[in-house]
Short mmCIF file of C-alpha atoms in Angstrom, two decimals:
data_model
loop_
_atom_site.label_atom_id
_atom_site.label_comp_id
_atom_site.label_asym_id
_atom_site.label_seq_id
_atom_site.Cartn_x
_atom_site.Cartn_y
_atom_site.Cartn_z
CA MET E 919 0.12 0.29 -0.17
CA SER E 920 3.09 2.65 -0.21
CA ALA E 921 2.96 5.41 -2.27
CA THR E 922 6.14 7.20 -4.19
CA ALA E 923 8.51 9.31 -1.55
CA ALA E 924 7.18 12.37 -0.62
CA ARG E 925 9.01 15.84 -0.64
CA PRO E 926 11.93 16.54 1.93
CA GLY E 927 10.97 18.00 4.84
CA VAL E 928 7.73 16.43 5.19
CA ARG E 929 6.52 15.16 8.51
CA ARG E 930 4.79 11.93 8.27
CA LEU E 931 1.78 11.85 10.68
CA ARG E 932 -0.17 8.73 11.99
CA THR E 933 -3.93 9.20 13.04
CA GLY E 934 -5.94 5.68 13.31
CA GLY E 935 -3.29 4.38 11.78
CA ILE E 936 -4.07 6.71 8.09
CA GLU E 937 -0.55 8.33 7.40
CA VAL E 938 -0.99 12.08 6.19
CA GLY E 939 1.94 14.38 5.66
CA LEU E 940 2.81 18.04 7.01
CA ARG E 941 5.02 20.64 6.04
CA SER E 942 5.33 23.82 8.40
CA SER E 943 7.69 27.12 7.00
CA GLY E 944 7.09 30.87 8.12
CA THR E 945 7.47 32.58 10.98
CA PRO E 946 5.79 32.35 14.57
CA GLY E 947 2.06 33.92 14.53
CA PRO E 948 -1.19 33.07 13.24
CA ASP E 949 -1.60 29.47 12.23
CA VAL E 950 -2.97 28.41 8.80
CA VAL E 951 -3.59 24.91 7.43
CA LEU E 952 -3.44 24.66 3.87
CA VAL E 953 -5.24 21.71 2.35
CA HIS E 954 -5.20 20.39 -1.45
CA GLY E 955 -7.75 18.70 -3.66
CA ILE E 956 -7.97 15.47 -5.06
CA GLY E 957 -4.64 13.94 -6.97
CA ALA E 958 -3.14 16.78 -6.05
CA SER E 959 -0.71 17.29 -3.65
CA SER E 960 0.68 20.81 -1.30
CA ARG E 961 3.14 21.83 -4.55
CA TYR E 962 0.83 24.05 -5.71
CA PHE E 963 0.25 25.71 -2.45
CA GLU E 964 4.16 27.13 -2.76
CA PRO E 965 3.03 30.52 -4.25
CA LEU E 966 0.71 31.44 -1.75
CA ALA E 967 2.76 29.26 1.40
CA ARG E 968 5.08 32.12 0.63
CA GLU E 969 3.60 35.11 0.69
CA LEU E 970 1.61 33.90 3.91
CA SER E 971 5.25 32.62 5.55
CA ARG E 972 5.76 36.83 6.29
CA ASP E 973 3.31 36.93 9.27
CA HIS E 974 2.34 33.14 9.32
CA ASN E 975 3.40 30.01 10.57
CA VAL E 976 1.57 27.70 6.98
CA HIS E 977 1.42 24.36 7.48
CA LEU E 978 0.86 22.36 3.75
CA VAL E 979 -0.93 19.16 4.34
CA GLU E 980 -0.39 15.82 2.38
CA LEU E 981 -3.73 14.47 2.55
CA PRO E 982 -3.54 10.06 2.55
CA GLY E 983 -3.18 8.65 -0.71
CA HIS E 984 -1.72 11.78 -2.06
CA GLY E 985 1.74 13.59 -2.29
CA GLY E 986 3.54 10.41 -1.40
CA MET E 987 1.64 9.18 1.69
CA GLU E 988 0.87 5.97 1.85
CA ARG E 989 -2.48 5.04 0.46
CA PRO E 990 -5.22 3.29 3.11
CA GLN E 991 -6.40 -0.46 2.68
CA ALA E 992 -9.83 1.04 2.24
CA GLY E 993 -10.77 4.18 0.51
CA LEU E 994 -12.25 7.32 2.76
CA THR E 995 -14.90 9.42 2.43
CA MET E 996 -14.91 13.40 2.59
CA ALA E 997 -15.42 13.33 6.74
CA GLY E 998 -12.87 10.52 6.83
CA TYR E 999 -10.31 12.54 5.41
CA GLY E 1000 -11.67 15.70 8.07
CA ALA E 1001 -11.12 13.34 10.65
CA ALA E 1002 -7.40 12.10 9.53
CA VAL E 1003 -6.39 16.33 9.00
CA THR E 1004 -7.67 16.97 12.01
CA GLY E 1005 -5.66 14.10 14.27
CA ALA E 1006 -2.64 14.93 12.30
CA LEU E 1007 -2.95 18.84 13.43
CA ARG E 1008 -3.76 17.69 16.90
CA GLN E 1009 -0.63 15.34 17.20
CA ALA E 1010 1.49 18.34 15.50
CA GLY E 1011 -0.10 20.68 18.15
CA ILE E 1012 -1.85 22.53 16.05
CA GLU E 1013 -5.18 24.59 17.16
CA ASP E 1014 -7.29 28.11 16.31
CA ALA E 1015 -6.02 27.51 13.33
CA LEU E 1016 -7.42 28.64 10.03
CA LEU E 1017 -7.98 26.40 7.72
CA ALA E 1018 -8.09 26.90 3.73
CA GLY E 1019 -8.71 24.36 1.59
CA HIS E 1020 -8.79 24.32 -2.39
CA SER E 1021 -11.23 21.65 -4.33
CA MET E 1022 -11.78 19.12 -2.75
CA GLY E 1023 -9.94 20.31 -0.43
CA CYS E 1024 -13.09 22.29 1.05
CA GLN E 1025 -14.46 19.68 1.39
CA VAL E 1026 -12.41 18.06 4.00
CA VAL E 1027 -12.16 21.44 5.44
CA VAL E 1028 -15.36 21.40 6.48
CA GLU E 1029 -15.38 18.08 7.55
CA ALA E 1030 -12.89 18.73 9.89
CA ALA E 1031 -14.55 21.81 10.92
CA LEU E 1032 -17.33 19.40 11.95
CA ALA E 1033 -14.98 16.89 13.24
CA ASP E 1034 -13.06 19.39 15.53
CA PRO E 1035 -14.64 22.61 16.00
CA GLY E 1036 -12.70 23.59 18.34
CA LEU E 1037 -9.34 23.22 16.21
CA VAL E 1038 -11.15 25.29 13.38
CA ALA E 1039 -11.07 28.83 14.43
CA SER E 1040 -12.30 30.03 10.32
CA MET E 1041 -12.14 28.54 6.92
CA LEU E 1042 -11.16 29.70 3.72
CA LEU E 1043 -13.03 27.69 1.07
CA LEU E 1044 -11.06 28.08 -2.25
CA ALA E 1045 -12.95 26.99 -5.42
CA PRO E 1046 -15.33 24.26 -3.65
CA THR E 1047 -16.20 21.58 -5.37
CA VAL E 1048 -19.38 19.67 -6.15
CA ASN E 1049 -21.20 22.14 -8.32
CA ARG E 1050 -24.80 20.68 -7.35
CA ALA E 1051 -25.60 20.89 -10.85
CA GLU E 1052 -22.82 18.79 -12.07
CA ARG E 1053 -22.60 15.73 -9.76
CA ASN E 1054 -21.03 13.27 -11.88
CA ALA E 1055 -17.77 12.29 -13.57
CA ALA E 1056 -18.25 13.34 -17.42
CA ALA E 1057 -19.46 16.56 -16.36
CA GLN E 1058 -16.61 16.97 -13.62
CA ALA E 1059 -13.87 15.73 -16.89
CA PHE E 1060 -15.19 17.96 -19.39
CA ARG E 1061 -15.08 21.37 -16.69
CA LEU E 1062 -11.30 20.06 -15.69
CA ALA E 1063 -10.38 19.83 -19.60
CA GLN E 1064 -11.74 23.38 -20.30
CA ASP E 1065 -10.03 25.02 -17.17
CA THR E 1066 -6.43 23.44 -18.48
CA LEU E 1067 -6.52 25.80 -21.25
CA HIS E 1068 -7.03 28.52 -18.41
CA GLU E 1069 -4.04 27.29 -16.26
CA THR E 1070 -0.06 27.96 -16.82
CA LEU E 1071 1.79 25.38 -17.97
CA ALA E 1072 3.65 25.17 -14.92
CA VAL E 1073 0.44 24.46 -12.87
CA ASN E 1074 -0.92 21.61 -15.24
CA ARG E 1075 2.33 20.45 -15.34
CA ILE E 1076 2.35 19.95 -11.45
CA VAL E 1077 -0.99 18.81 -11.52
CA PHE E 1078 -0.75 15.99 -14.09
CA THR E 1079 2.25 14.34 -12.60
CA ASP E 1080 0.55 14.81 -8.76
CA TYR E 1081 -2.52 12.75 -10.90
CA LEU E 1082 0.26 9.99 -11.35
CA ARG E 1083 1.54 9.70 -8.30
CA THR E 1084 -1.74 9.30 -6.94
CA GLY E 1085 -2.98 6.36 -9.54
CA PRO E 1086 -6.31 5.95 -10.86
CA ARG E 1087 -7.49 3.75 -8.37
CA TRP E 1088 -6.73 6.40 -5.47
CA TYR E 1089 -7.83 9.16 -7.57
CA LEU E 1090 -11.07 7.26 -8.91
CA GLY E 1091 -11.90 5.96 -5.34
CA THR E 1092 -12.13 9.35 -3.87
CA LEU E 1093 -13.67 10.82 -6.95
CA ARG E 1094 -16.53 8.89 -5.80
CA SER E 1095 -16.05 9.71 -2.45
CA MET E 1096 -16.59 13.70 -3.81
CA LEU E 1097 -19.10 13.44 -6.06
CA ASP E 1098 -21.28 12.01 -3.37
CA HIS E 1099 -20.54 14.43 -0.64
CA ARG E 1100 -22.99 17.27 -0.03
CA MET E 1101 -21.18 20.21 0.31
CA GLU E 1102 -23.54 22.08 0.92
CA ALA E 1103 -25.92 20.30 3.68
CA ARG E 1104 -22.39 20.16 5.47
CA LEU E 1105 -21.74 23.54 5.06
CA ALA E 1106 -24.80 24.28 6.76
CA LEU E 1107 -23.82 22.44 10.11
CA THR E 1108 -20.56 24.51 11.10
CA HIS E 1109 -20.67 27.92 12.83
CA CYS E 1110 -16.78 28.96 12.73
CA PRO E 1111 -16.16 32.58 10.06
CA VAL E 1112 -16.45 31.20 6.67
CA ALA E 1113 -15.15 32.57 3.20
CA VAL E 1114 -15.77 31.19 -0.43
CA VAL E 1115 -13.80 32.85 -2.59
CA SER E 1116 -12.99 31.30 -6.46
CA GLY E 1117 -11.43 33.13 -9.51
CA SER E 1118 -13.58 34.41 -12.43
CA ARG E 1119 -12.21 32.42 -15.22
CA ASP E 1120 -13.00 29.15 -13.43
CA PRO E 1121 -14.89 26.64 -15.09
CA ILE E 1122 -15.61 24.53 -12.61
CA VAL E 1123 -17.16 26.53 -9.80
CA PRO E 1124 -19.84 28.74 -11.45
CA ARG E 1125 -21.47 31.76 -9.36
CA SER E 1126 -24.68 29.57 -9.27
CA TRP E 1127 -23.28 27.04 -7.00
CA LEU E 1128 -21.39 29.74 -4.81
CA LEU E 1129 -24.61 31.11 -4.47
CA ARG E 1130 -25.72 28.35 -3.27
CA LEU E 1131 -23.11 28.07 -1.02
CA GLU E 1132 -23.59 31.11 0.08
CA GLU E 1133 -27.27 30.47 1.18
CA SER E 1134 -26.56 26.85 3.49
CA ARG E 1135 -26.01 29.46 6.31
CA ASP E 1136 -25.44 32.78 8.16
CA GLY E 1137 -22.16 34.23 7.87
CA VAL E 1138 -21.05 33.00 4.13
CA VAL E 1139 -18.82 36.19 2.42
CA LEU E 1140 -18.67 35.23 -0.95
CA GLY E 1141 -15.53 36.49 -3.05
CA GLU E 1142 -14.11 36.56 -6.52
CA VAL E 1143 -10.08 36.78 -7.92
CA PRO E 1144 -10.51 38.57 -11.31
CA ALA E 1145 -9.10 36.61 -14.37
CA ALA E 1146 -8.46 33.31 -12.32
CA PRO E 1147 -8.84 30.28 -12.72
CA HIS E 1148 -8.70 27.52 -10.75
CA VAL E 1149 -5.79 26.88 -9.12
CA LEU E 1150 -6.44 30.89 -8.16
CA MET E 1151 -3.94 30.41 -5.09
CA TRP E 1152 -0.89 29.76 -8.44
CA ASN E 1153 -1.69 31.95 -10.50
CA SER E 1154 -2.78 34.86 -7.67
CA PRO E 1155 -1.02 34.74 -4.55
CA GLU E 1156 -1.18 37.52 -3.12
CA PRO E 1157 -4.99 38.65 -3.40
CA THR E 1158 -5.80 35.20 -1.98
CA ALA E 1159 -3.86 35.97 0.72
CA GLU E 1160 -5.26 39.01 1.56
CA TRP E 1161 -8.53 36.38 2.07
CA VAL E 1162 -6.70 35.10 4.83
CA ARG E 1163 -5.84 38.22 6.33
CA LYS E 1164 -8.99 39.30 6.36
CA LEU E 1165 -10.55 36.19 8.11
CA ARG E 1166 -7.94 36.56 11.09
CA LYS E 1167 -9.39 40.36 11.23
CA ALA E 1168 -12.97 38.91 11.73
CA VAL E 1169 -11.83 36.35 14.40
CA ARG E 1170 -9.56 38.53 16.40
#
């Protein structure tokens, strides 16, 4: 059940028999945890991590079965991923943190907030999946293909090499769990401050879906990064980082 090697500096934390990776950097200060999406790794967060490291303690998560982490013997639900993340963060001594997820990572972050509300001070949901009007594999594959036309060559190289490292079996098993998850219903059960932000050129996350998330509970703040595609934090790290800082001010 092993995967390929993780990046240097990754701490391998085991919780409930499941391995989670964690890379930390930055300055002493508020904790920000970055959670990647399906098939990916923390690599596409690096421009945002560099920006945030100026005034935050930044932790990049490698989800189970991703980024060189060991694949569990059984597939994980989104709740299973969320519990694994919170267990690893507790082991690392991280609490009262802002959790920022991207794409499927948003679903994981919401489940983490439900699993351990005391750990999650606020949530930043970047390009959250899955649009309820397109909850099927064919539609998601089509939207992903559209998005690659808007992404840089560097992002596409990172994402698709990460997909290969994750492997088709684990990717497809996770995709089923991702499509089964009802983000709007689960978000409605959370209570911490939350901002939902997407790029204006993101075909995977339409405005209608963001408005549905806004309606799911009180206090959801919507935002947009102009001219950014799905991987907005790589293409526009400074505007994305400002949303982290806005949320931090909101919970002081």
